[in-house]
XYZ file of C-alpha atoms in Angstrom:
317
model
C -81.444 56.762 -30.525
C -84.208 56.654 -33.122
C -87.116 54.272 -32.606
C -86.303 52.530 -35.886
C -82.744 51.891 -34.755
C -83.938 50.425 -31.454
C -86.431 48.173 -33.219
C -83.775 47.071 -35.659
C -81.361 46.247 -32.849
C -84.015 44.230 -31.007
C -84.933 42.355 -34.181
C -81.290 41.568 -34.840
C -80.874 40.284 -31.272
C -83.938 38.068 -31.628
C -82.655 36.769 -34.938
C -79.267 36.054 -33.397
C -80.904 34.161 -30.532
C -83.044 32.104 -32.919
C -80.000 31.211 -35.015
C -78.074 30.201 -31.898
C -80.894 27.949 -30.768
C -81.239 26.543 -34.273
C -77.563 25.602 -34.368
C -77.723 24.089 -30.876
C -80.788 22.027 -31.710
C -79.076 21.045 -34.951
C -76.247 19.533 -32.892
C -78.792 17.550 -30.906
C -80.505 16.431 -34.111
C -77.188 15.246 -35.545
C -76.524 13.152 -32.437
C -80.044 11.732 -32.285
C -79.945 10.875 -35.982
C -76.512 9.300 -35.767
C -77.401 7.273 -32.671
C -80.711 6.055 -34.043
C -79.554 5.338 -37.591
C -76.113 4.118 -36.539
C -77.483 1.339 -34.369
C -79.660 0.050 -37.216
C -77.051 0.437 -39.951
C -74.322 -0.985 -37.723
C -76.543 -3.960 -36.953
C -77.166 -4.502 -40.667
C -73.436 -4.342 -41.363
C -72.777 -6.812 -38.555
C -75.303 -9.251 -40.005
C -73.742 -8.889 -43.433
C -70.290 -9.867 -42.149
C -71.540 -12.379 -39.591
C -70.416 -10.365 -36.544
C -72.010 -11.096 -33.188
C -71.441 -10.041 -29.590
C -68.684 -7.524 -29.036
C -67.742 -7.121 -32.751
C -71.353 -6.182 -33.445
C -71.327 -3.573 -30.671
C -68.074 -2.172 -32.012
C -69.421 -1.870 -35.560
C -72.484 0.025 -34.315
C -70.266 2.362 -32.301
C -67.996 3.065 -35.276
C -70.985 3.854 -37.487
C -72.468 6.275 -34.909
C -69.218 8.253 -34.657
C -68.768 8.164 -38.423
C -72.240 9.661 -38.900
C -72.074 12.318 -36.168
C -68.561 13.714 -35.954
C -67.847 14.657 -39.605
C -71.195 16.461 -39.863
C -70.457 18.629 -36.822
C -66.914 19.370 -37.986
C -68.376 20.451 -41.333
C -70.956 22.658 -39.598
C -68.239 24.319 -37.525
C -65.844 24.764 -40.465
C -67.881 27.668 -41.826
C -68.066 29.573 -38.544
C -66.271 32.911 -38.322
C -62.815 33.090 -36.775
C -62.946 34.230 -33.184
C -66.154 32.341 -32.392
C -66.026 29.877 -29.535
C -64.420 26.632 -30.692
C -65.578 23.082 -30.084
C -62.987 22.708 -27.342
C -61.040 19.780 -28.782
C -57.911 21.936 -28.725
C -54.566 21.063 -30.296
C -53.932 17.287 -30.611
C -50.972 17.434 -28.229
C -53.261 18.688 -25.441
C -55.917 15.986 -25.887
C -54.338 13.259 -23.684
C -53.822 15.661 -20.777
C -57.377 16.946 -20.982
C -58.792 13.434 -21.271
C -56.867 12.058 -18.303
C -57.725 15.099 -16.163
C -61.385 14.321 -16.769
C -60.788 10.647 -15.963
C -58.809 11.440 -12.795
C -61.313 13.923 -11.360
C -64.383 11.794 -12.049
C -62.820 8.516 -10.943
C -61.514 10.073 -7.721
C -64.986 11.385 -6.862
C -66.588 8.035 -7.713
C -64.108 6.143 -5.527
C -64.648 8.552 -2.621
C -68.448 8.468 -2.756
C -68.750 4.732 -3.450
C -66.201 4.079 -0.723
C -68.325 6.060 1.707
C -71.375 4.108 0.560
C -69.534 0.863 1.219
C -68.440 2.042 4.669
C -72.039 2.747 5.736
C -73.284 -0.559 4.327
C -75.087 0.681 1.221
C -72.943 -1.420 -1.115
C -72.017 -5.107 -0.919
C -69.298 -6.188 -3.329
C -68.722 -9.462 -5.114
C -65.346 -11.181 -5.313
C -63.370 -9.478 -8.091
C -62.067 -11.357 -11.118
C -59.118 -9.183 -12.220
C -58.759 -10.775 -15.676
C -62.459 -10.460 -16.501
C -62.587 -6.922 -15.094
C -59.597 -5.776 -17.137
C -61.027 -7.310 -20.300
C -64.417 -5.706 -19.728
C -63.006 -2.260 -18.983
C -60.814 -2.289 -22.090
C -63.577 -3.467 -24.414
C -66.207 -1.221 -22.867
C -63.936 1.825 -23.127
C -63.569 1.521 -26.904
C -67.293 1.040 -27.522
C -68.349 3.688 -24.988
C -66.051 6.320 -26.473
C -67.135 5.677 -30.071
C -70.839 5.122 -29.390
C -71.489 7.756 -26.738
C -68.679 9.772 -25.153
C -66.924 11.163 -28.230
C -69.885 11.839 -30.585
C -72.127 13.168 -27.804
C -69.499 15.545 -26.488
C -68.598 16.827 -29.962
C -72.219 17.396 -30.966
C -73.581 18.658 -27.624
C -70.962 20.065 -25.260
C -68.953 20.983 -28.355
C -71.227 22.310 -31.090
C -74.457 22.975 -29.166
C -72.741 24.645 -26.204
C -70.478 26.788 -28.415
C -73.477 27.865 -30.509
C -75.406 29.023 -27.450
C -72.356 30.559 -25.785
C -71.748 32.712 -28.868
C -75.003 34.476 -28.033
C -75.906 33.869 -24.375
C -74.291 33.860 -20.937
C -72.605 30.876 -19.348
C -75.430 29.745 -17.037
C -78.072 29.970 -19.771
C -75.828 28.136 -22.230
C -75.212 25.366 -19.705
C -78.935 24.906 -19.097
C -79.740 25.163 -22.806
C -77.136 22.570 -23.755
C -78.448 20.242 -21.065
C -82.006 20.724 -22.327
C -80.877 19.677 -25.814
C -79.104 16.687 -24.227
C -82.385 15.627 -22.599
C -84.093 15.587 -25.998
C -81.575 13.255 -27.637
C -82.522 9.843 -26.124
C -86.190 10.029 -27.092
C -85.470 11.526 -30.511
C -82.928 8.796 -31.244
C -85.533 6.089 -30.594
C -87.856 7.769 -33.118
C -85.067 7.778 -35.725
C -84.138 4.186 -34.923
C -87.727 3.029 -35.299
C -88.136 4.858 -38.629
C -84.883 3.524 -40.076
C -85.710 0.015 -38.847
C -89.065 0.058 -40.604
C -87.470 1.438 -43.774
C -84.968 -1.429 -43.759
C -87.597 -4.032 -42.983
C -86.279 -5.058 -39.568
C -88.015 -5.148 -36.212
C -88.446 -1.637 -34.837
C -87.553 -1.063 -31.171
C -90.044 0.724 -28.896
C -90.067 4.510 -28.945
C -89.564 6.209 -25.609
C -87.498 8.551 -23.478
C -86.116 6.160 -20.851
C -84.572 2.720 -21.372
C -86.875 -0.228 -20.723
C -87.389 -0.859 -17.020
C -86.220 2.582 -15.857
C -88.438 5.193 -14.243
C -88.699 8.160 -16.653
C -88.586 10.774 -13.883
C -85.526 9.233 -12.216
C -83.865 8.909 -15.607
C -84.571 12.561 -16.407
C -83.047 13.668 -13.089
C -79.964 11.533 -13.758
C -79.530 12.980 -17.259
C -80.009 16.522 -15.916
C -77.279 16.157 -13.298
C -75.027 14.252 -15.691
C -75.489 16.878 -18.395
C -74.623 19.731 -16.057
C -71.562 17.822 -14.836
C -70.383 17.409 -18.424
C -70.830 21.129 -19.066
C -68.785 21.831 -15.929
C -66.027 19.613 -17.338
C -66.320 21.285 -20.759
C -65.911 24.745 -19.263
C -63.041 23.902 -16.891
C -59.773 25.720 -17.690
C -57.362 23.999 -20.030
C -56.371 23.905 -23.698
C -58.577 20.863 -24.513
C -61.664 21.134 -22.269
C -63.889 18.974 -24.453
C -61.507 16.079 -23.830
C -62.081 16.542 -20.098
C -65.793 16.081 -20.749
C -65.050 12.985 -22.845
C -62.963 11.533 -20.004
C -65.729 12.291 -17.509
C -68.322 10.712 -19.789
C -66.286 7.534 -20.165
C -65.680 7.129 -16.424
C -69.371 7.635 -15.675
C -70.362 4.897 -18.105
C -67.598 2.532 -16.982
C -68.163 2.942 -13.237
C -71.913 2.498 -13.446
C -71.662 -0.530 -15.727
C -69.182 -2.258 -13.456
C -70.623 -1.332 -10.080
C -74.350 -1.530 -10.725
C -74.576 -3.748 -13.832
C -71.421 -5.796 -13.509
C -73.134 -9.112 -12.787
C -75.418 -8.853 -15.819
C -72.595 -7.675 -18.092
C -70.027 -10.212 -16.938
C -67.701 -7.423 -15.837
C -65.820 -9.507 -13.282
C -66.877 -7.322 -10.346
C -70.099 -5.752 -9.136
C -71.939 -4.427 -6.129
C -75.459 -4.754 -4.768
C -77.442 -1.726 -3.639
C -81.062 -0.709 -3.314
C -82.487 1.548 -6.012
C -82.604 4.513 -3.626
C -79.002 4.048 -2.538
C -77.873 3.647 -6.147
C -79.465 6.966 -7.116
C -77.936 8.809 -4.145
C -74.461 7.409 -4.792
C -74.469 8.157 -8.532
C -75.879 11.652 -8.132
C -73.478 12.225 -5.261
C -70.321 11.481 -7.181
C -71.574 13.445 -10.189
C -72.249 16.469 -7.974
C -68.788 16.172 -6.398
C -67.219 15.964 -9.853
C -69.090 19.055 -11.048
C -68.030 21.029 -7.977
C -64.373 20.249 -8.584
C -64.584 21.345 -12.221
C -66.359 24.554 -11.209
C -63.721 25.095 -8.534
C -61.010 24.893 -11.186
C -62.494 28.020 -12.756
C -63.019 29.867 -9.489
C -59.774 29.113 -7.646
C -56.642 30.528 -9.272
C -53.964 27.992 -10.114
C -50.370 28.004 -11.238
C -51.325 26.674 -14.642
C -54.024 29.278 -15.267
C -51.942 31.779 -17.319
C -50.685 28.976 -19.548
C -54.229 27.636 -19.956
C -55.479 31.092 -20.926
C -52.757 31.484 -23.535
C -53.580 28.067 -24.950
C -57.298 28.824 -25.052
C -56.624 32.135 -26.794
C -54.566 30.290 -29.415
C -57.401 27.801 -29.882
C -59.933 30.600 -30.377
C -57.712 32.034 -33.076
C -58.065 29.015 -35.287
C -57.891 25.657 -33.488
C -60.781 23.295 -32.785
């Protein structure tokens, strides 16, 4: 092969890699922008209509999804046929994918938290079934619209597919998770800028939520991000919905178990900070291993899943 041909091939490969990273970072930028701007704009809309409490949270969540999801769908619409899809799959497959993600993650959480209770790491309050049901229902709607759905579409959907078009699976998983780690801090920068532009009080800029150790928060996001990629890459015709289900269960379990008293969830548990970290990371790791095992261990539904995924790659989301 001529030297010029080799150089041209290497340049094309570098250009392809740069474009893949640009698209992946673009997905992260869309999510950070939507999250930061959506919270401010949703708050302004809530003030305009006199909404407080839960209605205000719901308005902010709706605005975040409305800002993020259409942009990503537009970005993906121009991609060539045969490229890796977002993973939403055909609408009929969405409920099954979603509930598979919910079932796997919830089962792992119950097993690990149950073990933590058995060894005395968790002490539970008396449950209030009515309050718990109300909290779970309301939290699910807000969590899906504010975080689970837009984050999965922009990150494990668009960003992962962009990297996977060019790189191997392990690199794409790590790259997508790296983009995920950039979103929280970037969203606070956007939120502060939009707040100042609208003349309202700007929240502090930072990577971790107030009161949380940045290193511990980074470790949690790293493990959580890799777990979501494992769900996204599990076999099935709607794998992104598995990641959405996993995302929702993670948020719901943690808010009930570890923040339930403060949130009025109707049930909660007490644990030391060290035990909380071990339990959360433990059930995330167990969840990730099950999703990875779905790819490694052959199953009866695998041929059907492959046919469905091939159909999706030929034109479905």
